[in-house]
Amino acid sequence: MTENQILQGLGLIVVLAVGSQLLASRLRIPALIVLLPVGFTAGALTDLVNPDKLLGDAFSPMVSLAVAVILYEAGLGLDISRLHGHMHRVVARLIWIGVLITWAVTAVLAVPLLGMSKSSAVMLGVILVVSGPTVVGPLLHFVRPTERVQRILIWEGSLIDPVGGILGALVFHAVVASDSNDLPGKIGQFAASSAVGLIGGAVGAAVLWFLLGRLHLGEVLGTTAQLAAAVGVAALCDAIRDDTGLIAAIVMGMAIANLPGLSLPARRPFLETLVSLIIGLLFISISATVTPASLRHIVLPTLALVAALVLVVRPLVAWLSTARTDLPRGERAFIGWMAPRGIVAASTASTFSAALVADHVGGAQKILPATFLVIVATVTLYGLSAHPVARRLGVLRPARARPLLVGGDPWAIDLGRALRSAGLDVLMWAGREEQRDLIRGAGLRLAPGELLAAATGEGAELEGITGVLLLTEEDDFNALASETLRGSVDGFVHRLGPPGRSHGVVAPYTTGETLFGAGLSRPELARRYGDGARIVSLPAGNGIPDGHTLLFLVRPDGRLDPVTDARTPLSDVRASALASRSRDWYIA
């Protein structure tokens, strides 16, 4: 390809990846449902997006390193302390039972359904054992099941990827060498590969512990150091033994997330943005390598294979893995209805299928298109059905709002009580221990951890925080926290307005909506409360009484609409509102 064609191809891949993710966001569907057909269509219409022509032999190692970055970022969210009860047991069983059963059933069915040789069928079976955080995470974020189910599935998806990658490399070499009967040798190779990955991950974690914990790097340098360590260690491990970089990456991420005394920034915007871009680029690139001709005779047989995986294999694995545990029936059933395939399956198939075709292994040319169809079918099926299935099984989180109130003044605690009486699941956070004691005494739930950890990143996804109200007596703190949290919380972030003639360092100059409008600043609220005003909850069917000021509206579906300096929500006869007057405050 010419230099201009390479530039056009690379630019087109980036535009298609980001454009597909934007479209999926607007349609409120998982991005993979758009990325896969867009990449396939682009590959069928033009040669400009063919990664083999654009990058040549560099494509496969670049995919491996990109997946390592994805797994490292996923490992950062695997906090062992969040696994409790029987969750450890369930995750371990899902991995080893799932690998064995999925591998065996897929290999057995692929021979008659797809007309593959036994070697190619075994290769396809080991490719399809993986799931992955790149597809499970967005689906769960879209569905919002109970916290326990979400944690189990994220842990399974993150840990099974490196296991599947190493098994794929071992099976590939066994098929090429035609020594698949050497079982003790394969077990030894698996152990050696695991050791390389674990040692590499430990070394990388030690390096990051020194850089982040001793040198106290800032957010920018700290993020680039993590990226360099993940890529460097993964590349070194892969150079020693194939696909061991995946284990090293996930081990590094988990170690950094769980090492005591090591504080990571609660927000990782650059790393999260990079991972999102990598996912889009990989799916567009890999799906573009699948040609329409390669799908011509395998669509129906592959759909039959998908039906077996979805309706038989996954429910069986989930039933065996959750047997004799404390998981209720609904959660066990939903785990049996969530096993989409993702980027590791696609990258493994792309890496190994071409070499097997060149080695004249029977049916090897069907591995990549069959994997592509399985990914498309499982992502589409689970993406469109997971929410209604979760609702039917009763494992959805409540739709009502779950605001985080930051502040421990008496009036803020009364506000928490009033919002709870209106049916909301209220969390509170305060910095001073005496304020935390008052919150506990009021029967309100305290958000664990630091403020940013409680409101952003993995904490926000798992705890279900839908908005943040910054109500402390420090105007500059409220302003800084609102700027930090905005864009990281899946919902609103509002702060109390400073006094009209404030001389604060930050608060007077910070943008964003403030609560309650200019007339109800923090000092005015404190003054009214000191004069005896209180907060209560009443139906809003009769409107807002004279002399009252609307503060919040609680919708019939549990959504919380705050009054801000930019907007006042409209009430209806089934809503509840929070209002105040000079002596008494009401939810009216």
Coordinates of C-alpha atoms in Angstrom, one line a residue:
M1 CA 0.0 0.0 0.0
T2 CA 1.1 3.6 -0.7
E3 CA 1.8 6.1 2.1
N4 CA -1.4 7.9 1.3
Q5 CA -3.5 4.7 1.4
I6 CA -2.0 3.8 4.8
L7 CA -2.8 7.3 6.2
Q8 CA -6.4 7.0 4.8
G9 CA -6.8 3.6 6.2
L10 CA -5.6 4.4 9.7
G11 CA -7.7 7.6 9.8
L12 CA -10.8 5.7 8.6
I13 CA -10.4 3.0 11.3
V14 CA -10.2 5.7 14.1
V15 CA -13.2 7.6 12.7
L16 CA -15.3 4.4 12.4
A17 CA -14.3 3.2 15.9
V18 CA -15.2 6.5 17.6
G19 CA -18.2 7.1 15.4
S20 CA -19.6 3.6 16.2
Q21 CA -19.2 4.2 19.9
L22 CA -20.9 7.6 19.7
L23 CA -23.8 6.1 17.7
A24 CA -24.1 3.3 20.3
S25 CA -24.2 5.8 23.1
R26 CA -27.0 7.8 21.5
L27 CA -28.9 4.6 20.8
R28 CA -28.3 3.4 24.4
I29 CA -27.0 0.0 23.2
P30 CA -23.7 -1.8 23.8
A31 CA -21.0 -0.4 21.5
L32 CA -20.0 -3.9 20.2
I33 CA -23.4 -4.3 18.6
V34 CA -22.4 -1.4 16.3
L35 CA -18.6 -1.9 16.1
L36 CA -18.7 -5.4 14.7
P37 CA -21.1 -4.9 11.7
V38 CA -19.4 -1.5 10.9
G39 CA -16.0 -3.1 10.8
F40 CA -17.3 -6.0 8.7
T41 CA -19.0 -3.7 6.3
A42 CA -16.0 -1.5 5.9
G43 CA -13.8 -4.5 5.2
A44 CA -16.2 -5.7 2.6
L45 CA -16.4 -2.3 0.8
T46 CA -12.8 -1.2 0.9
D47 CA -9.2 -2.5 1.4
L48 CA -8.2 0.6 3.2
V49 CA -9.2 -0.8 6.7
N50 CA -7.5 -4.2 6.2
P51 CA -5.0 -4.3 9.2
D52 CA -2.9 -7.1 7.6
K53 CA -2.1 -4.8 4.7
L54 CA -1.8 -1.7 6.8
L55 CA 0.5 -3.1 9.5
G56 CA 1.7 -6.4 8.1
D57 CA 3.5 -8.7 10.6
A58 CA 3.3 -5.9 13.3
F59 CA -0.5 -6.3 13.6
S60 CA -0.5 -9.5 15.7
P61 CA 1.9 -8.3 18.4
M62 CA 0.2 -4.9 18.5
V63 CA -3.1 -6.6 19.2
S64 CA -1.5 -8.6 22.0
L65 CA 0.0 -5.5 23.6
A66 CA -3.3 -3.6 23.2
V67 CA -5.2 -6.5 24.9
A68 CA -2.6 -6.4 27.7
V69 CA -3.4 -2.7 28.4
I70 CA -7.1 -3.6 28.5
L71 CA -6.6 -6.3 31.0
Y72 CA -4.3 -4.2 33.1
E73 CA -7.0 -1.5 33.4
A74 CA -9.5 -4.2 34.2
G75 CA -7.3 -5.6 36.9
L76 CA -7.2 -2.2 38.6
G77 CA -10.9 -2.6 39.3
L78 CA -10.5 -6.1 40.9
D79 CA -10.6 -5.2 44.6
I80 CA -10.3 -8.5 46.5
S81 CA -12.0 -7.0 49.6
R82 CA -15.2 -6.7 47.5
L83 CA -15.5 -10.5 47.2
H84 CA -17.2 -11.9 50.2
G85 CA -19.3 -14.8 51.2
H86 CA -19.3 -17.6 48.6
M87 CA -18.2 -15.2 45.8
H88 CA -14.6 -16.4 45.8
R89 CA -15.8 -20.0 45.3
V90 CA -18.2 -19.1 42.5
V91 CA -15.6 -17.1 40.5
A92 CA -13.1 -20.0 40.8
R93 CA -15.6 -22.5 39.7
L94 CA -16.8 -20.4 36.8
I95 CA -13.3 -20.3 35.5
W96 CA -12.1 -23.9 35.7
I97 CA -15.5 -25.6 35.2
G98 CA -16.4 -23.1 32.4
V99 CA -13.1 -23.6 30.6
L100 CA -13.4 -27.4 30.6
I101 CA -17.1 -27.8 29.7
T102 CA -17.1 -25.0 27.1
W103 CA -13.9 -26.3 25.5
A104 CA -15.1 -29.9 25.3
V105 CA -18.6 -29.2 24.1
T106 CA -17.5 -26.7 21.4
A107 CA -14.8 -29.0 20.1
V108 CA -17.2 -31.9 19.9
L109 CA -20.0 -29.9 18.1
A110 CA -17.6 -28.1 15.7
V111 CA -16.6 -31.2 13.9
P112 CA -20.1 -32.2 12.6
L113 CA -21.6 -28.7 12.5
L114 CA -18.8 -26.8 10.8
G115 CA -17.0 -29.7 9.1
M116 CA -13.7 -29.0 10.8
S117 CA -10.9 -31.4 11.5
K118 CA -10.4 -32.4 15.2
S119 CA -7.4 -30.1 15.4
S120 CA -9.3 -27.1 14.2
A121 CA -12.3 -27.9 16.4
V122 CA -10.1 -28.1 19.5
M123 CA -8.5 -24.8 18.5
L124 CA -12.0 -23.2 18.1
G125 CA -13.1 -24.6 21.4
V126 CA -10.2 -23.1 23.4
I127 CA -10.8 -19.7 21.7
L128 CA -14.4 -19.6 22.7
V129 CA -13.9 -20.3 26.4
V130 CA -13.1 -16.6 27.1
S131 CA -15.5 -13.8 27.8
G132 CA -13.7 -10.6 28.8
P133 CA -14.2 -7.3 30.6
T134 CA -14.4 -5.4 27.3
V135 CA -17.9 -6.8 26.6
V136 CA -19.1 -7.9 30.1
G137 CA -18.4 -4.6 31.7
P138 CA -20.4 -2.4 29.3
L139 CA -23.3 -4.9 29.3
L140 CA -23.5 -4.9 33.1
H141 CA -23.2 -1.2 33.2
F142 CA -26.1 -1.0 30.8
V143 CA -28.2 -3.6 32.7
R144 CA -27.3 -2.7 36.3
P145 CA -27.9 -6.0 38.0
T146 CA -27.3 -6.5 41.8
E147 CA -23.8 -5.7 43.1
R148 CA -22.9 -9.3 43.9
V149 CA -23.8 -10.6 40.4
Q150 CA -21.9 -7.7 38.7
R151 CA -18.8 -8.4 40.8
I152 CA -18.8 -12.1 40.1
L153 CA -19.2 -11.7 36.3
I154 CA -16.6 -8.9 36.1
W155 CA -14.1 -11.1 38.0
E156 CA -14.8 -14.1 35.8
G157 CA -14.5 -12.1 32.6
S158 CA -11.2 -10.5 33.7
L159 CA -9.5 -13.7 35.0
I160 CA -10.6 -16.1 32.3
D161 CA -9.1 -14.1 29.4
P162 CA -5.4 -14.7 30.3
V163 CA -6.2 -18.4 31.0
G164 CA -7.9 -18.8 27.6
G165 CA -5.0 -16.9 25.9
I166 CA -2.3 -19.2 27.3
L167 CA -4.4 -22.3 26.5
G168 CA -4.9 -21.0 23.0
A169 CA -1.1 -20.6 22.5
L170 CA -0.4 -24.1 23.9
V171 CA -3.1 -25.7 21.7
F172 CA -1.8 -23.8 18.6
H173 CA 1.7 -25.1 19.1
A174 CA 0.4 -28.6 19.8
V175 CA -1.6 -28.6 16.5
V176 CA 1.3 -27.3 14.5
A177 CA 3.7 -29.8 16.0
S178 CA 1.1 -32.6 15.8
D179 CA 2.0 -33.8 19.3
S180 CA -1.4 -33.1 21.0
N181 CA -1.2 -36.5 22.7
D182 CA 1.7 -35.4 25.0
L183 CA -0.6 -34.4 27.9
P184 CA 2.1 -34.3 30.6
G185 CA 4.2 -32.0 28.4
K186 CA 1.2 -29.7 27.8
I187 CA 0.5 -29.5 31.5
G188 CA 4.2 -28.6 32.1
Q189 CA 4.1 -26.0 29.3
F190 CA 0.9 -24.4 30.9
A191 CA 2.6 -24.3 34.3
A192 CA 5.7 -22.7 32.7
S193 CA 3.7 -20.1 30.9
S194 CA 1.7 -19.3 34.0
A195 CA 5.0 -19.0 36.0
V196 CA 6.4 -16.6 33.4
G197 CA 3.2 -14.4 33.5
L198 CA 3.1 -14.5 37.3
I199 CA 6.7 -13.6 37.7
G200 CA 6.5 -10.8 35.1
G201 CA 3.4 -9.4 36.8
A202 CA 5.1 -9.5 40.2
V203 CA 8.1 -7.7 38.8
G204 CA 6.0 -5.1 37.1
A205 CA 3.9 -4.6 40.3
A206 CA 7.1 -4.0 42.3
V207 CA 8.3 -1.4 39.8
L208 CA 5.0 0.4 39.9
W209 CA 4.9 0.2 43.7
F210 CA 8.2 2.0 43.8
L211 CA 7.3 4.6 41.2
L212 CA 3.8 5.3 42.6
G213 CA 4.4 4.7 46.3
R214 CA 7.9 6.1 46.8
L215 CA 8.4 8.7 44.1
H216 CA 4.8 10.0 44.5
L217 CA 4.3 10.7 40.8
G218 CA 1.4 13.0 39.8
E219 CA -1.6 12.0 37.9
V220 CA -0.1 12.5 34.4
L221 CA 3.3 10.9 35.1
G222 CA 1.7 8.2 37.2
T223 CA -0.7 7.2 34.4
T224 CA 2.1 7.1 31.8
A225 CA 4.3 5.1 34.1
Q226 CA 1.5 2.5 34.5
L227 CA 1.0 2.4 30.7
A228 CA 4.7 2.0 30.1
A229 CA 5.1 -0.8 32.7
A230 CA 2.1 -2.7 31.5
V231 CA 3.2 -2.6 27.8
G232 CA 6.9 -3.2 28.6
V233 CA 6.3 -6.2 31.0
A234 CA 3.7 -7.7 28.6
A235 CA 6.0 -7.4 25.7
L236 CA 8.9 -9.0 27.6
C237 CA 6.7 -11.9 28.8
D238 CA 5.3 -12.5 25.3
A239 CA 8.8 -12.6 23.9
I240 CA 9.7 -15.3 26.4
R241 CA 6.5 -17.4 26.0
D242 CA 3.5 -16.7 23.8
D243 CA 0.5 -14.8 25.5
T244 CA 2.1 -14.8 28.9
G245 CA 1.8 -11.0 28.8
L246 CA -1.9 -11.3 29.4
I247 CA -1.3 -13.0 32.8
A248 CA 1.4 -10.4 33.6
A249 CA -1.0 -7.5 32.8
I250 CA -3.9 -8.8 34.9
V251 CA -1.6 -9.7 37.8
M252 CA 0.0 -6.2 37.7
G253 CA -3.5 -4.5 37.8
M254 CA -4.8 -6.7 40.6
A255 CA -1.6 -6.2 42.6
I256 CA -1.7 -2.4 42.3
A257 CA -5.4 -2.4 43.2
N258 CA -4.9 -4.4 46.4
L259 CA -1.4 -3.6 47.7
P260 CA -1.7 -1.8 51.1
G261 CA -0.3 1.7 51.4
L262 CA -0.5 2.4 47.7
S263 CA -3.0 5.2 46.7
L264 CA -4.0 5.4 43.1
P265 CA -5.9 8.4 41.7
A266 CA -9.6 7.7 41.9
R267 CA -10.0 9.1 38.4
R268 CA -8.0 7.6 35.5
P269 CA -9.4 9.6 32.6
F270 CA -6.4 9.1 30.2
L271 CA -6.2 5.3 30.8
E272 CA -10.0 4.9 30.5
T273 CA -10.1 6.9 27.3
L274 CA -7.2 5.0 25.9
V275 CA -8.8 1.6 26.7
S276 CA -12.1 2.8 25.1
L277 CA -10.3 3.8 21.9
I278 CA -8.3 0.5 21.9
I279 CA -11.5 -1.5 22.1
G280 CA -13.0 0.4 19.2
L281 CA -9.9 0.1 17.0
L282 CA -9.4 -3.6 17.7
F283 CA -13.0 -4.6 16.9
I284 CA -13.1 -2.5 13.7
S285 CA -9.8 -3.9 12.6
I286 CA -10.4 -7.5 13.4
S287 CA -13.9 -7.6 12.0
A288 CA -12.7 -6.0 8.8
T289 CA -10.5 -9.1 8.2
V290 CA -13.7 -11.3 7.9
T291 CA -14.8 -11.5 4.3
P292 CA -18.4 -12.1 3.2
A293 CA -17.3 -15.2 1.2
S294 CA -15.9 -16.8 4.4
L295 CA -19.3 -16.6 6.0
R296 CA -21.3 -18.1 3.1
H297 CA -21.6 -21.7 4.3
I298 CA -21.1 -21.4 8.1
V299 CA -23.8 -19.0 9.3
L300 CA -26.5 -21.6 10.2
P301 CA -24.1 -24.1 11.6
T302 CA -22.5 -21.4 13.8
L303 CA -25.9 -20.2 15.0
A304 CA -26.6 -23.8 16.0
L305 CA -23.3 -23.8 17.9
V306 CA -24.3 -20.5 19.6
A307 CA -27.6 -22.0 20.6
A308 CA -25.9 -24.9 22.3
L309 CA -23.4 -22.5 24.1
V310 CA -26.2 -20.2 25.2
L311 CA -29.0 -22.6 26.1
V312 CA -27.1 -25.6 27.4
V313 CA -23.4 -25.0 28.1
R314 CA -23.6 -21.7 30.0
P315 CA -26.6 -22.6 32.2
L316 CA -24.9 -25.9 33.0
V317 CA -21.7 -24.2 34.0
A318 CA -23.5 -21.6 36.1
W319 CA -25.6 -24.3 37.9
L320 CA -22.5 -26.3 38.8
S321 CA -20.5 -23.3 39.8
T322 CA -23.2 -21.8 42.1
A323 CA -24.3 -25.1 43.6
R324 CA -24.3 -25.1 47.5
T325 CA -23.6 -21.3 47.7
D326 CA -25.6 -18.5 49.2
L327 CA -26.6 -17.0 45.9
P328 CA -30.4 -17.0 45.4
R329 CA -32.1 -18.7 42.5
G330 CA -32.5 -15.4 40.4
E331 CA -28.8 -14.5 40.6
R332 CA -27.8 -18.0 39.7
A333 CA -30.1 -18.0 36.7
F334 CA -28.8 -14.6 35.5
I335 CA -25.2 -15.8 35.7
G336 CA -26.3 -18.6 33.5
W337 CA -27.5 -16.0 31.0
M338 CA -24.4 -13.9 30.6
A339 CA -21.4 -15.2 28.6
P340 CA -20.7 -12.9 25.7
R341 CA -17.5 -13.4 23.8
G342 CA -15.2 -10.4 23.3
I343 CA -11.9 -9.0 22.1
V344 CA -9.6 -11.8 23.4
A345 CA -11.6 -14.4 21.4
A346 CA -11.3 -12.2 18.3
S347 CA -7.6 -11.5 18.7
T348 CA -6.7 -15.1 19.4
A349 CA -8.7 -16.3 16.4
S350 CA -7.1 -13.6 14.2
T351 CA -3.6 -14.5 15.5
F352 CA -3.7 -18.3 15.1
S353 CA -6.1 -19.0 12.2
A354 CA -3.9 -17.6 9.5
A355 CA -0.9 -19.7 10.6
L356 CA -3.1 -22.9 10.8
V357 CA -4.4 -22.2 7.3
A358 CA -0.9 -21.8 6.0
D359 CA 0.0 -25.1 7.7
H360 CA -3.0 -26.8 5.8
V361 CA -4.9 -27.8 8.9
G362 CA -8.4 -28.9 7.8
G363 CA -11.1 -26.4 8.5
A364 CA -8.7 -23.8 9.9
Q365 CA -10.1 -21.2 7.4
K366 CA -13.4 -21.4 9.3
I367 CA -12.0 -20.5 12.7
L368 CA -12.0 -16.7 12.3
P369 CA -15.4 -16.3 10.6
A370 CA -17.0 -18.7 13.1
T371 CA -15.5 -16.8 16.0
F372 CA -16.7 -13.5 14.5
L373 CA -20.3 -14.9 14.2
V374 CA -20.2 -16.2 17.8
I375 CA -19.1 -12.8 19.0
V376 CA -21.8 -11.0 17.0
A377 CA -24.5 -13.5 18.0
T378 CA -23.7 -13.6 21.7
V379 CA -23.2 -9.8 22.1
T380 CA -26.4 -9.1 20.3
L381 CA -28.4 -11.7 22.1
Y382 CA -27.2 -10.9 25.6
G383 CA -27.1 -7.1 24.9
L384 CA -30.8 -7.0 23.8
S385 CA -32.1 -9.6 26.3
A386 CA -30.1 -9.1 29.5
H387 CA -32.1 -6.2 30.9
P388 CA -35.6 -7.9 30.5
V389 CA -34.2 -11.2 31.7
A390 CA -32.7 -9.5 34.8
R391 CA -36.0 -7.7 35.4
R392 CA -37.9 -11.0 35.1
L393 CA -35.5 -12.7 37.5
G394 CA -35.6 -9.9 40.0
V395 CA -31.9 -9.1 40.0
L396 CA -32.1 -5.5 38.8
R397 CA -31.0 -2.7 41.2
P398 CA -33.8 -0.4 42.2
A399 CA -34.5 2.3 39.7
R400 CA -34.8 4.9 42.4
A401 CA -32.1 7.5 42.8
R402 CA -29.2 6.9 45.1
P403 CA -27.7 10.3 45.9
L404 CA -24.5 10.9 47.8
L405 CA -24.8 13.8 50.2
V406 CA -21.3 15.2 51.1
G407 CA -21.4 17.1 54.4
G408 CA -22.3 16.4 58.0
D409 CA -24.0 19.6 59.2
P410 CA -27.3 19.0 61.1
W411 CA -29.4 20.5 58.3
A412 CA -27.7 18.3 55.7
I413 CA -28.5 15.2 57.9
D414 CA -32.1 16.3 58.1
L415 CA -32.1 16.6 54.3
G416 CA -30.8 13.0 54.1
R417 CA -33.7 11.9 56.4
A418 CA -36.3 13.7 54.2
L419 CA -35.0 12.3 51.0
R420 CA -35.0 8.8 52.5
S421 CA -38.6 9.3 53.7
A422 CA -39.4 10.1 50.1
G423 CA -38.2 6.6 49.0
L424 CA -34.6 7.3 48.0
D425 CA -31.6 5.2 48.9
V426 CA -29.4 7.9 50.5
L427 CA -25.7 7.7 51.1
M428 CA -23.8 10.3 53.1
W429 CA -20.1 11.2 53.5
A430 CA -18.4 13.5 56.0
G431 CA -14.7 14.1 56.7
R432 CA -14.9 14.8 60.5
E433 CA -15.5 11.8 62.8
E434 CA -18.0 13.7 64.9
Q435 CA -20.1 14.4 61.8
R436 CA -19.8 10.7 60.8
D437 CA -21.1 9.8 64.3
L438 CA -24.1 12.1 63.8
I439 CA -24.9 10.5 60.4
R440 CA -24.7 7.0 62.0
G441 CA -26.9 8.1 64.8
A442 CA -29.5 9.3 62.3
G443 CA -29.7 5.8 60.8
L444 CA -28.3 7.0 57.4
R445 CA -25.7 4.9 55.5
L446 CA -22.1 6.2 55.4
A447 CA -20.3 5.9 52.1
P448 CA -17.1 3.9 52.6
G449 CA -13.6 5.1 51.7
E450 CA -12.4 8.4 50.4
L451 CA -14.8 10.8 48.8
L452 CA -13.5 10.3 45.2
A453 CA -13.3 6.5 45.7
A454 CA -16.9 6.5 46.9
A455 CA -18.2 8.6 44.0
T456 CA -16.1 7.7 41.0
G457 CA -14.7 4.8 39.0
E458 CA -15.5 1.2 40.0
G459 CA -17.1 2.4 43.3
A460 CA -19.7 4.4 41.4
E461 CA -20.6 1.5 39.2
L462 CA -20.8 -1.0 42.0
E463 CA -22.5 1.2 44.6
G464 CA -24.9 2.7 42.1
I465 CA -24.4 6.4 43.0
T466 CA -26.6 8.4 40.7
G467 CA -25.7 11.9 41.8
V468 CA -23.6 14.0 44.2
L469 CA -24.8 16.9 46.4
L470 CA -21.8 18.9 47.9
L471 CA -23.2 20.4 51.1
T472 CA -20.1 21.1 53.3
E473 CA -19.4 24.5 55.0
E474 CA -16.2 24.9 52.9
D475 CA -17.2 26.7 49.7
D476 CA -13.8 26.1 48.0
F477 CA -13.9 22.4 48.8
N478 CA -17.4 22.1 47.3
A479 CA -16.2 24.0 44.2
L480 CA -13.1 21.9 43.7
A481 CA -14.9 18.6 44.4
S482 CA -17.6 19.5 41.8
E483 CA -15.0 20.1 39.2
T484 CA -13.2 16.8 40.0
L485 CA -16.4 14.7 40.1
R486 CA -18.2 16.2 37.1
G487 CA -17.9 13.8 34.2
S488 CA -17.0 10.9 36.5
V489 CA -20.4 10.3 38.1
D490 CA -23.2 8.8 36.1
G491 CA -25.6 11.6 37.1
F492 CA -25.7 15.2 38.4
V493 CA -23.0 16.9 40.5
H494 CA -24.2 20.0 42.3
R495 CA -22.8 22.2 45.1
L496 CA -24.2 24.8 47.4
G497 CA -23.8 28.3 46.1
P498 CA -21.2 30.6 47.9
P499 CA -22.2 33.9 49.5
G500 CA -22.9 36.6 46.9
R501 CA -19.8 38.6 47.9
S502 CA -17.6 35.6 48.5
H503 CA -13.8 36.1 48.5
G504 CA -13.0 32.4 48.3
V505 CA -10.0 31.2 46.3
V506 CA -12.0 29.0 43.9
A507 CA -15.7 29.0 44.6
P508 CA -16.6 32.4 43.1
Y509 CA -14.9 31.5 39.8
T510 CA -16.0 27.9 39.3
T511 CA -18.5 27.1 36.6
G512 CA -21.4 24.6 36.8
E513 CA -24.9 24.7 38.3
T514 CA -25.4 25.5 42.0
L515 CA -28.2 24.2 44.2
F516 CA -31.4 26.2 45.0
G517 CA -30.5 29.4 43.1
A518 CA -28.8 32.6 44.3
G519 CA -31.3 33.3 47.1
L520 CA -30.4 30.1 49.1
S521 CA -26.7 30.1 49.5
R522 CA -24.9 28.1 52.2
P523 CA -25.0 30.9 54.8
E524 CA -28.7 31.5 54.2
L525 CA -29.5 27.8 54.6
A526 CA -27.5 27.7 57.8
R527 CA -29.3 30.8 59.1
R528 CA -32.7 29.5 58.4
Y529 CA -31.9 26.2 60.1
G530 CA -30.5 28.1 63.1
D531 CA -33.8 30.0 63.3
G532 CA -35.7 26.8 63.7
A533 CA -36.5 25.7 60.1
R534 CA -36.7 22.0 59.5
I535 CA -37.1 19.6 56.6
V536 CA -40.2 17.3 56.2
S537 CA -41.7 15.2 53.4
L538 CA -45.2 15.7 52.0
P539 CA -47.0 14.8 48.7
A540 CA -46.8 17.4 46.0
G541 CA -50.3 16.8 44.6
N542 CA -51.6 20.1 45.9
G543 CA -48.7 22.1 44.6
I544 CA -46.2 24.2 46.6
P545 CA -47.9 26.2 49.4
D546 CA -47.4 29.9 49.6
G547 CA -44.2 31.0 51.3
H548 CA -42.3 27.9 50.3
T549 CA -39.3 27.5 48.1
L550 CA -39.0 24.3 46.1
L551 CA -35.7 22.5 46.6
F552 CA -36.1 19.0 45.2
L553 CA -38.6 17.0 43.2
V554 CA -38.8 13.2 43.6
R555 CA -40.4 11.7 40.5
P556 CA -42.8 8.7 40.7
D557 CA -40.1 6.5 39.3
G558 CA -37.7 7.5 42.0
R559 CA -35.6 10.0 40.1
L560 CA -34.4 13.0 42.0
D561 CA -34.6 16.4 40.3
P562 CA -32.7 19.2 42.2
V563 CA -33.6 22.8 41.9
T564 CA -30.6 24.7 40.6
D565 CA -29.8 28.3 39.6
A566 CA -30.4 27.2 35.9
R567 CA -33.6 25.2 36.2
T568 CA -36.6 24.3 38.3
P569 CA -38.2 20.9 37.8
L570 CA -41.9 20.6 37.1
S571 CA -44.0 18.6 39.5
D572 CA -47.0 16.4 38.8
V573 CA -49.7 14.9 41.0
R574 CA -47.8 11.7 41.8
A575 CA -44.5 13.4 42.6
S576 CA -43.1 14.6 45.9
A577 CA -41.1 17.8 46.3
L578 CA -38.8 19.3 48.9
A579 CA -39.8 22.8 49.8
S580 CA -38.9 25.4 52.5
R581 CA -40.4 28.5 54.1
S582 CA -39.0 30.8 56.7
R583 CA -39.6 28.5 59.6
D584 CA -40.4 25.1 58.2
W585 CA -39.1 23.1 55.2
Y586 CA -41.3 20.5 53.5
I587 CA -41.2 17.9 50.9
A588 CA -44.6 19.1 49.6

